[in-house]
Amino acid sequence: MTELLAALAGGLGAAARFVADGAFTAFVDRRGGSVLPWATTLINVTGSFALGVVVGLVTVGGAPSAAALIVGTGFLGGYTTFSTASFETVRLARQGRWRAAGVHLAVMVSGTLLAAAAGLSLVAAV
Amino acid sequence: MHLQPRLILWVASGGVLGAAARIGVTHLSPAPAGFPLATFVVNVVGAFVLGLLLQGLSDAGPDQGRRRLARLWAGTGFCGAFTTYSSFAVDTDELLRAGQLGLALAYVAATLMLGAVATLAGVAAAGLRRRRSV
C-alpha cells in the first residue's frame, strides 16, 4: 500500500517538475533567455534540499519511514531527475560548448550535494 | 503547454509508472558494501532510454502532435520519474558523513561518467535504427 502511494506521489512529482520547468523556462525567456538550461538545475537542487530534510526527519527526528517512502522516494524521486540532467550536459558537449557543459555539470553536482547537506543539517540543528 | 491540465495528467501517468519501476528496482537490488546500486542502475538505464527516445523523436520530425505526447509521457513522465537526482545527492552526502570518501567519489564519478556514456549510447542507438530504416 505504501509502495502504491509512493508510485502515485512519484507521478505527482513528475507533474510538479513539468509545471515548474515550464514556468521557470518561461520566466527566463521573458528576461532574454540564458545560454544554459537552468530549470533542471533549479528542480534538482530544491528537490535535493527537500529530500535532505525528509531523510533528516526520519533519522534524527524519528518520523515514520512510510512517510519518507511516499514523500522522499515517491514525490521527490519523481520531481528530481537524472536522465534529463545527463541529456542536457551531453547535448551541450555535442554542440561543442564544452565550457557550458562543464559549468552545467559542476553546478548541478555541487548544488545538489550542498542543498542535500543543508537539508540534513537543518533538521539536526533544530 | 505546462499549464494544460490534460498534459499535466499525461506527464503524471508516465511518472507513476516510472516511479513504480524505480521502487521495484530498489526492492530487487541490495547495496553491496554500502554502494547505492539501485539508484545507480536506474539512473544509468534511464539516461540510455531518454537519449534513445529524444534522439529518435527528433529524427522523426518536429516536436508536435503524437511525437510531443510520446516525449511528455515516456521522457518527462516515465524517464524523469524513473531516474532521480535527490537520492543520488543525499546518499552521497551520507557516505561522506560516514567517512566513506573513496566510496562517495566512486559513486559520483561512476554515476556521472556512465550516465553520460549511456546518454550517448542511447543517442547513437537511435541513429543506428534510423540508418537501418532508410
Short mmCIF file of C-alpha atoms in Angstrom, two decimals, chain A residues 22-122:
data_model
loop_
_atom_site.label_atom_id
_atom_site.label_comp_id
_atom_site.label_asym_id
_atom_site.label_seq_id
_atom_site.Cartn_x
_atom_site.Cartn_y
_atom_site.Cartn_z
CA GLY A 22 7.74 25.23 -17.97
CA ALA A 23 7.14 28.14 -15.61
CA PHE A 24 10.83 28.73 -14.91
CA THR A 25 11.82 28.44 -18.58
CA ALA A 26 9.11 30.95 -19.50
CA PHE A 27 10.37 33.25 -16.72
CA VAL A 28 13.97 33.07 -18.02
CA ASP A 29 12.83 33.57 -21.63
CA ARG A 30 10.92 36.74 -20.69
CA ARG A 31 14.20 38.07 -19.33
CA GLY A 32 16.05 37.48 -22.56
CA GLY A 33 16.88 33.82 -22.11
CA SER A 34 20.07 32.10 -20.98
CA VAL A 35 22.86 30.13 -22.63
CA LEU A 36 22.36 27.35 -20.06
CA PRO A 37 19.30 25.21 -19.26
CA TRP A 38 18.73 26.26 -15.65
CA ALA A 39 15.31 24.75 -14.98
CA THR A 40 16.53 21.18 -14.32
CA THR A 41 19.27 22.52 -12.04
CA LEU A 42 16.75 24.50 -10.01
CA ILE A 43 14.43 21.48 -9.75
CA ASN A 44 17.18 19.08 -8.70
CA VAL A 45 18.70 21.50 -6.15
CA THR A 46 15.36 22.26 -4.47
CA GLY A 47 14.39 18.57 -4.53
CA SER A 48 17.72 17.50 -3.02
CA PHE A 49 17.31 20.03 -0.23
CA ALA A 50 13.80 18.73 0.45
CA LEU A 51 14.98 15.09 0.50
CA GLY A 52 17.75 16.06 2.92
CA VAL A 53 15.05 17.46 5.23
CA VAL A 54 12.88 14.33 4.83
CA VAL A 55 15.76 11.90 5.50
CA GLY A 56 16.85 14.06 8.45
CA LEU A 57 13.34 13.98 9.89
CA VAL A 58 13.39 10.18 9.75
CA THR A 59 16.93 9.51 11.02
CA VAL A 60 17.13 12.35 13.57
CA GLY A 61 13.52 13.24 14.23
CA GLY A 62 12.13 9.71 14.23
CA ALA A 63 9.48 10.45 11.60
CA PRO A 64 7.73 7.33 10.22
CA SER A 65 9.62 5.71 7.37
CA ALA A 66 6.38 5.17 5.40
CA ALA A 67 6.07 8.95 5.10
CA ALA A 68 9.69 9.09 3.92
CA LEU A 69 8.96 6.48 1.26
CA ILE A 70 5.93 8.37 -0.02
CA VAL A 71 7.31 11.93 0.17
CA GLY A 72 11.00 11.17 -0.36
CA THR A 73 11.33 8.14 -2.61
CA GLY A 74 7.97 8.80 -4.28
CA PHE A 75 7.32 12.52 -4.71
CA LEU A 76 10.88 13.89 -4.60
CA GLY A 77 12.23 10.95 -6.61
CA GLY A 78 9.68 11.78 -9.31
CA TYR A 79 10.27 15.53 -9.03
CA THR A 80 14.06 15.36 -9.41
CA THR A 81 15.60 13.65 -12.41
CA PHE A 82 18.95 12.38 -13.58
CA SER A 83 18.18 11.46 -17.19
CA THR A 84 17.34 14.99 -18.33
CA ALA A 85 20.33 16.42 -16.44
CA SER A 86 22.64 13.98 -18.22
CA PHE A 87 21.00 14.64 -21.59
CA GLU A 88 21.42 18.42 -21.21
CA THR A 89 25.12 18.11 -20.34
CA VAL A 90 25.75 15.74 -23.25
CA ARG A 91 23.82 17.96 -25.66
CA LEU A 92 25.95 20.99 -24.72
CA ALA A 93 29.12 18.90 -25.20
CA ARG A 94 27.93 17.59 -28.59
CA GLN A 95 27.31 21.18 -29.68
CA GLY A 96 30.98 21.80 -28.89
CA ARG A 97 30.05 24.02 -25.95
CA TRP A 98 32.41 22.30 -23.55
CA ARG A 99 32.61 25.13 -21.04
CA ALA A 100 28.84 25.36 -20.78
CA ALA A 101 28.67 21.55 -20.39
CA GLY A 102 31.28 21.69 -17.62
CA VAL A 103 29.51 24.52 -15.81
CA HIS A 104 26.14 22.77 -16.12
CA LEU A 105 27.54 19.52 -14.68
CA ALA A 106 29.57 21.18 -11.92
CA VAL A 107 26.72 23.44 -10.76
CA MET A 108 24.28 20.52 -10.83
CA VAL A 109 26.50 18.22 -8.74
CA SER A 110 27.83 20.76 -6.25
CA GLY A 111 24.45 22.49 -5.94
CA THR A 112 22.55 19.27 -5.19
CA LEU A 113 25.22 17.97 -2.78
CA LEU A 114 25.28 21.27 -0.86
CA ALA A 115 21.48 21.53 -0.83
CA ALA A 116 21.06 17.96 0.43
CA ALA A 117 23.68 18.56 3.14
CA ALA A 118 21.91 21.79 4.13
CA GLY A 119 18.61 19.92 4.41
CA LEU A 120 20.15 17.16 6.54
CA SER A 121 21.94 19.71 8.77
CA LEU A 122 18.84 21.87 9.18
#
